[in-house]
Amino acid sequence: MSADLQSSRLKKISEAKLCEYPGTDKLIEKVTFEADSLEVKPGTLKGEASITKHEADSLKGKYGTLKHEAYSLKGKYGTLKGEASITKHEADSLKGKSGTLKHEVSITKHEAGPLEVKPDALRSEADSLEVKSDTLRSEALTERDLLLSSLSEETKMALLKLGKRTRPEIMKDLIREICSQKDFTLDELCIILGRKNSKTLYDNYIKKLLNEKKLIKTNPDKPTSPNQKYKTVLSQKEKS
């Protein structure tokens, strides 16, 4: 077979395979180029123009290689298509996860709902504490009123005039006047006199009155007892 016929045949085969296997045009161009290079130039010797059986077999082998590469490319295309499908599946999976996260956020928001009630609960507890505070204050006033009920109106008026910086002698006389009407403990005297520090009241007034024998303990056998009460010692002049 002449080189021209061989070249023409290879071109037809290449064009046919180009249609059959898209994407292999670069490989086909290689074959076409090699086929064109076999065309006989004018003046070429007959021996040079003829193609040897060995070269033909070589071209046939190259064609087979090209066919194999075309199948390989087709297989790669299928692989890419499969990977694209997998990627789409992963995207759908992520979309599903997004929906799950949205659902979880909705649940979290629902769970947070009861927390919004807590400020009202705390406000209610605060109101309750205020009520308890008022109750305790009322009970303290009631206790003082109960203690004052044992005293004369004259003594109550003297207590109303009592200031925070009352002179020591006036305070001592008032304590004696109170304890002359009824025996009281140190804590009770603090409530009546409106003093918070019982130790200060004892050191500044009660102790001095005891030393002056103007006040005595009703339970001398237990001098440090918290239930110890104090009583006024009247002079002969005061008795008369």
mmCIF file of C-alpha atoms in Angstrom:
data_model
loop_
_atom_site.group_PDB
_atom_site.id
_atom_site.type_symbol
_atom_site.label_atom_id
_atom_site.label_comp_id
_atom_site.label_asym_id
_atom_site.label_seq_id
_atom_site.Cartn_x
_atom_site.Cartn_y
_atom_site.Cartn_z
ATOM 1 C CA MET A 1 0.000 0.000 0.000
ATOM 2 C CA SER A 2 1.359 3.456 -0.951
ATOM 3 C CA ALA A 3 2.211 6.082 1.618
ATOM 4 C CA ASP A 4 -0.552 8.400 0.320
ATOM 5 C CA LEU A 5 -3.207 5.764 0.796
ATOM 6 C CA GLN A 6 -1.811 4.863 4.208
ATOM 7 C CA SER A 7 -1.826 8.515 5.270
ATOM 8 C CA SER A 8 -5.371 9.034 3.995
ATOM 9 C CA ARG A 9 -6.566 5.939 5.793
ATOM 10 C CA LEU A 10 -4.996 7.036 9.066
ATOM 11 C CA LYS A 11 -6.652 10.450 8.725
ATOM 12 C CA LYS A 12 -10.065 8.845 8.262
ATOM 13 C CA ILE A 13 -9.491 6.555 11.211
ATOM 14 C CA SER A 14 -8.366 9.532 13.303
ATOM 15 C CA GLU A 15 -11.411 11.582 12.363
ATOM 16 C CA ALA A 16 -13.693 8.635 13.125
ATOM 17 C CA LYS A 17 -12.078 8.067 16.515
ATOM 18 C CA LEU A 18 -12.208 11.786 17.254
ATOM 19 C CA CYS A 19 -15.990 11.628 16.911
ATOM 20 C CA GLU A 20 -16.227 8.397 18.883
ATOM 21 C CA TYR A 21 -14.019 9.527 21.760
ATOM 22 C CA PRO A 22 -14.424 13.260 22.490
ATOM 23 C CA GLY A 23 -11.505 14.839 24.270
ATOM 24 C CA THR A 24 -8.833 12.815 22.464
ATOM 25 C CA ASP A 25 -8.239 15.357 19.704
ATOM 26 C CA LYS A 26 -4.724 16.122 20.916
ATOM 27 C CA LEU A 27 -3.762 12.480 20.663
ATOM 28 C CA ILE A 28 -5.329 12.220 17.165
ATOM 29 C CA GLU A 29 -3.404 15.288 16.008
ATOM 30 C CA LYS A 30 -0.218 13.439 16.908
ATOM 31 C CA VAL A 31 -1.176 10.512 14.666
ATOM 32 C CA THR A 32 -2.212 12.841 11.830
ATOM 33 C CA PHE A 33 1.098 14.673 12.082
ATOM 34 C CA GLU A 34 3.020 11.404 11.908
ATOM 35 C CA ALA A 35 0.903 10.253 8.927
ATOM 36 C CA ASP A 36 1.529 13.523 7.049
ATOM 37 C CA SER A 37 5.238 13.116 7.554
ATOM 38 C CA LEU A 38 5.074 9.905 5.507
ATOM 39 C CA GLU A 39 3.851 11.634 2.321
ATOM 40 C CA VAL A 40 6.172 11.108 -0.672
ATOM 41 C CA LYS A 41 7.983 14.207 -1.902
ATOM 42 C CA PRO A 42 8.706 14.598 -5.661
ATOM 43 C CA GLY A 43 11.967 12.986 -6.696
ATOM 44 C CA THR A 44 12.046 10.717 -3.704
ATOM 45 C CA LEU A 45 13.329 7.308 -4.445
ATOM 46 C CA LYS A 46 10.766 4.557 -4.781
ATOM 47 C CA GLY A 47 12.453 2.682 -1.963
ATOM 48 C CA GLU A 48 12.199 5.728 0.295
ATOM 49 C CA ALA A 49 8.542 6.289 -0.609
ATOM 50 C CA SER A 50 7.417 2.829 0.263
ATOM 51 C CA ILE A 51 6.577 2.124 3.893
ATOM 52 C CA THR A 52 8.042 -0.926 5.417
ATOM 53 C CA LYS A 53 5.966 -3.546 7.081
ATOM 54 C CA HIS A 54 7.806 -2.815 10.311
ATOM 55 C CA GLU A 55 6.837 0.870 10.222
ATOM 56 C CA ALA A 56 3.240 -0.049 9.447
ATOM 57 C CA ASP A 57 3.163 -2.381 12.418
ATOM 58 C CA SER A 58 4.659 0.412 14.487
ATOM 59 C CA LEU A 59 1.879 2.788 13.418
ATOM 60 C CA LYS A 60 -0.687 0.116 14.145
ATOM 61 C CA GLY A 61 0.801 -0.276 17.611
ATOM 62 C CA LYS A 62 0.648 3.476 18.178
ATOM 63 C CA TYR A 63 -2.995 3.491 17.107
ATOM 64 C CA GLY A 64 -3.712 0.765 19.631
ATOM 65 C CA THR A 65 -1.971 2.829 22.297
ATOM 66 C CA LEU A 66 -4.054 5.859 21.363
ATOM 67 C CA LYS A 67 -7.209 3.780 21.575
ATOM 68 C CA HIS A 68 -6.177 2.581 25.033
ATOM 69 C CA GLU A 69 -5.437 6.150 26.130
ATOM 70 C CA ALA A 70 -8.827 7.230 24.785
ATOM 71 C CA TYR A 71 -10.523 4.549 26.908
ATOM 72 C CA SER A 72 -8.411 5.703 29.866
ATOM 73 C CA LEU A 73 -9.567 9.289 29.366
ATOM 74 C CA LYS A 74 -13.148 8.094 29.094
ATOM 75 C CA GLY A 75 -12.678 6.197 32.359
ATOM 76 C CA LYS A 76 -11.241 9.298 34.024
ATOM 77 C CA TYR A 77 -14.237 11.292 32.816
ATOM 78 C CA GLY A 78 -16.499 8.718 34.436
ATOM 79 C CA THR A 79 -14.454 8.950 37.642
ATOM 80 C CA LEU A 80 -14.763 12.732 37.670
ATOM 81 C CA LYS A 81 -18.493 12.404 37.127
ATOM 82 C CA GLY A 82 -18.653 9.978 40.051
ATOM 83 C CA GLU A 83 -16.633 12.360 42.237
ATOM 84 C CA ALA A 84 -18.960 15.193 41.258
ATOM 85 C CA SER A 85 -21.902 13.027 42.329
ATOM 86 C CA ILE A 86 -20.193 12.268 45.651
ATOM 87 C CA THR A 87 -19.498 15.976 46.189
ATOM 88 C CA LYS A 88 -23.161 16.759 45.548
ATOM 89 C CA HIS A 89 -24.106 14.054 48.045
ATOM 90 C CA GLU A 90 -21.751 15.592 50.632
ATOM 91 C CA ALA A 91 -23.273 19.016 49.944
ATOM 92 C CA ASP A 92 -26.762 17.587 50.551
ATOM 93 C CA SER A 93 -25.422 15.992 53.729
ATOM 94 C CA LEU A 94 -24.074 19.346 54.906
ATOM 95 C CA LYS A 95 -27.410 20.920 54.074
ATOM 96 C CA GLY A 96 -29.047 18.284 56.240
ATOM 97 C CA LYS A 97 -26.606 19.057 59.051
ATOM 98 C CA SER A 98 -27.468 22.736 58.708
ATOM 99 C CA GLY A 99 -31.114 21.822 59.207
ATOM 100 C CA THR A 100 -30.148 19.784 62.274
ATOM 101 C CA LEU A 101 -28.181 22.699 63.712
ATOM 102 C CA LYS A 102 -31.131 25.000 63.087
ATOM 103 C CA HIS A 103 -33.345 22.526 64.929
ATOM 104 C CA GLU A 104 -30.857 22.351 67.821
ATOM 105 C CA VAL A 105 -30.760 26.153 68.009
ATOM 106 C CA SER A 106 -34.554 26.137 68.128
ATOM 107 C CA ILE A 107 -34.461 23.596 70.977
ATOM 108 C CA THR A 108 -31.846 25.663 72.838
ATOM 109 C CA LYS A 109 -34.025 28.741 72.471
ATOM 110 C CA HIS A 110 -36.973 26.752 73.796
ATOM 111 C CA GLU A 111 -34.906 25.541 76.765
ATOM 112 C CA ALA A 112 -33.781 29.103 77.456
ATOM 113 C CA GLY A 113 -37.420 30.117 77.797
ATOM 114 C CA PRO A 114 -37.783 29.013 81.438
ATOM 115 C CA LEU A 115 -34.660 31.036 82.298
ATOM 116 C CA GLU A 116 -36.522 34.208 81.404
ATOM 117 C CA VAL A 117 -38.887 33.507 84.278
ATOM 118 C CA LYS A 118 -36.068 33.628 86.843
ATOM 119 C CA PRO A 119 -35.955 37.457 87.150
ATOM 120 C CA ASP A 120 -39.630 37.401 88.141
ATOM 121 C CA ALA A 121 -38.909 34.621 90.620
ATOM 122 C CA LEU A 122 -35.996 36.619 92.071
ATOM 123 C CA ARG A 123 -38.185 39.708 92.247
ATOM 124 C CA SER A 124 -40.804 37.663 94.095
ATOM 125 C CA GLU A 125 -38.155 36.393 96.520
ATOM 126 C CA ALA A 126 -36.943 39.969 97.062
ATOM 127 C CA ASP A 127 -40.501 41.057 97.850
ATOM 128 C CA SER A 128 -40.768 38.133 100.239
ATOM 129 C CA LEU A 129 -37.563 39.235 101.979
ATOM 130 C CA GLU A 130 -38.939 42.759 102.277
ATOM 131 C CA VAL A 131 -42.071 41.373 103.893
ATOM 132 C CA LYS A 132 -39.941 39.337 106.307
ATOM 133 C CA SER A 133 -37.868 42.416 107.086
ATOM 134 C CA ASP A 134 -41.009 44.430 107.774
ATOM 135 C CA THR A 135 -42.338 41.581 109.899
ATOM 136 C CA LEU A 136 -39.148 41.454 111.963
ATOM 137 C CA ARG A 137 -39.203 45.224 112.336
ATOM 138 C CA SER A 138 -42.812 45.002 113.448
ATOM 139 C CA GLU A 139 -41.955 42.268 115.929
ATOM 140 C CA ALA A 140 -39.091 44.396 117.304
ATOM 141 C CA LEU A 141 -41.443 47.340 117.723
ATOM 142 C CA THR A 142 -43.981 45.086 119.345
ATOM 143 C CA GLU A 143 -41.369 43.822 121.816
ATOM 144 C CA ARG A 144 -40.340 47.386 122.681
ATOM 145 C CA ASP A 145 -43.964 48.412 123.039
ATOM 146 C CA LEU A 146 -44.497 45.456 125.347
ATOM 147 C CA LEU A 147 -41.516 46.500 127.465
ATOM 148 C CA LEU A 148 -42.634 50.130 127.497
ATOM 149 C CA SER A 149 -46.074 49.071 128.672
ATOM 150 C CA SER A 150 -44.495 48.260 132.027
ATOM 151 C CA LEU A 151 -43.299 51.833 132.465
ATOM 152 C CA SER A 152 -45.063 54.981 133.549
ATOM 153 C CA GLU A 153 -46.125 57.678 131.110
ATOM 154 C CA GLU A 154 -43.615 60.039 132.671
ATOM 155 C CA THR A 155 -40.781 57.571 131.922
ATOM 156 C CA LYS A 156 -42.026 57.092 128.348
ATOM 157 C CA MET A 157 -41.932 60.852 127.808
ATOM 158 C CA ALA A 158 -38.374 60.945 129.140
ATOM 159 C CA LEU A 159 -37.400 58.205 126.656
ATOM 160 C CA LEU A 160 -38.861 60.229 123.777
ATOM 161 C CA LYS A 161 -36.556 63.117 124.697
ATOM 162 C CA LEU A 162 -33.546 60.796 124.906
ATOM 163 C CA GLY A 163 -30.811 61.642 122.387
ATOM 164 C CA LYS A 164 -27.708 59.844 121.197
ATOM 165 C CA ARG A 165 -25.445 62.218 123.119
ATOM 166 C CA THR A 166 -27.290 62.291 126.405
ATOM 167 C CA ARG A 167 -25.140 63.234 129.393
ATOM 168 C CA PRO A 168 -23.979 60.199 131.449
ATOM 169 C CA GLU A 169 -25.675 61.342 134.641
ATOM 170 C CA ILE A 170 -29.033 61.770 132.905
ATOM 171 C CA MET A 171 -28.690 58.310 131.323
ATOM 172 C CA LYS A 172 -27.823 56.711 134.659
ATOM 173 C CA ASP A 173 -30.807 58.338 136.363
ATOM 174 C CA LEU A 174 -33.095 57.140 133.565
ATOM 175 C CA ILE A 175 -31.802 53.556 133.889
ATOM 176 C CA ARG A 176 -32.442 53.628 137.620
ATOM 177 C CA GLU A 177 -35.931 55.009 137.040
ATOM 178 C CA ILE A 178 -36.678 52.196 134.546
ATOM 179 C CA CYS A 179 -35.306 49.446 136.766
ATOM 180 C CA SER A 180 -37.221 50.806 139.749
ATOM 181 C CA GLN A 181 -40.510 49.962 138.032
ATOM 182 C CA LYS A 182 -39.527 46.467 136.852
ATOM 183 C CA ASP A 183 -36.462 44.222 136.661
ATOM 184 C CA PHE A 184 -34.918 44.084 133.167
ATOM 185 C CA THR A 185 -32.083 42.217 131.461
ATOM 186 C CA LEU A 186 -29.270 44.039 129.691
ATOM 187 C CA ASP A 187 -30.765 43.220 126.270
ATOM 188 C CA GLU A 188 -34.167 44.516 127.353
ATOM 189 C CA LEU A 189 -32.611 47.756 128.567
ATOM 190 C CA CYS A 190 -30.909 48.163 125.157
ATOM 191 C CA ILE A 191 -34.293 47.807 123.428
ATOM 192 C CA ILE A 192 -35.998 50.276 125.758
ATOM 193 C CA LEU A 193 -33.198 52.847 125.480
ATOM 194 C CA GLY A 194 -32.722 52.320 121.729
ATOM 195 C CA ARG A 195 -29.093 51.273 122.058
ATOM 196 C CA LYS A 196 -27.544 48.612 119.789
ATOM 197 C CA ASN A 197 -24.325 47.832 121.666
ATOM 198 C CA SER A 198 -25.091 46.082 124.957
ATOM 199 C CA LYS A 199 -21.412 45.982 125.983
ATOM 200 C CA THR A 200 -21.098 49.756 125.665
ATOM 201 C CA LEU A 201 -24.273 50.229 127.709
ATOM 202 C CA TYR A 202 -22.963 47.894 130.405
ATOM 203 C CA ASP A 203 -19.446 49.370 130.610
ATOM 204 C CA ASN A 204 -20.524 53.019 130.549
ATOM 205 C CA TYR A 205 -23.608 52.877 132.781
ATOM 206 C CA ILE A 206 -24.673 49.541 134.305
ATOM 207 C CA LYS A 207 -21.234 48.677 135.686
ATOM 208 C CA LYS A 208 -20.836 52.100 137.262
ATOM 209 C CA LEU A 209 -24.278 51.911 138.856
ATOM 210 C CA LEU A 210 -23.411 48.489 140.283
ATOM 211 C CA ASN A 211 -20.194 49.861 141.769
ATOM 212 C CA GLU A 212 -22.100 52.779 143.274
ATOM 213 C CA LYS A 213 -24.576 50.319 144.823
ATOM 214 C CA LYS A 214 -27.395 52.094 143.010
ATOM 215 C CA LEU A 215 -28.184 48.986 140.979
ATOM 216 C CA ILE A 216 -28.014 45.295 141.876
ATOM 217 C CA LYS A 217 -28.193 41.956 140.077
ATOM 218 C CA THR A 218 -31.264 39.887 140.836
ATOM 219 C CA ASN A 219 -29.255 36.656 140.420
ATOM 220 C CA PRO A 220 -25.864 37.307 142.034
ATOM 221 C CA ASP A 221 -24.968 33.591 142.037
ATOM 222 C CA LYS A 222 -24.771 33.732 138.238
ATOM 223 C CA PRO A 223 -23.279 37.141 137.547
ATOM 224 C CA THR A 224 -22.490 36.432 133.865
ATOM 225 C CA SER A 225 -25.819 34.821 133.006
ATOM 226 C CA PRO A 226 -27.419 36.317 129.858
ATOM 227 C CA ASN A 227 -30.740 36.223 131.717
ATOM 228 C CA GLN A 228 -29.350 38.334 134.515
ATOM 229 C CA LYS A 229 -31.717 41.130 135.487
ATOM 230 C CA TYR A 230 -31.047 44.439 137.173
ATOM 231 C CA LYS A 231 -32.967 46.186 139.909
ATOM 232 C CA THR A 232 -32.715 49.694 141.304
ATOM 233 C CA VAL A 233 -31.583 50.177 144.902
ATOM 234 C CA LEU A 234 -33.550 53.032 146.411
ATOM 235 C CA SER A 235 -32.022 55.276 149.002
ATOM 236 C CA GLN A 236 -33.851 56.153 152.205
ATOM 237 C CA LYS A 237 -34.687 59.523 150.770
ATOM 238 C CA GLU A 238 -36.082 57.938 147.593
ATOM 239 C CA LYS A 239 -38.129 55.467 149.635
ATOM 240 C CA SER A 240 -39.720 58.222 151.591
#
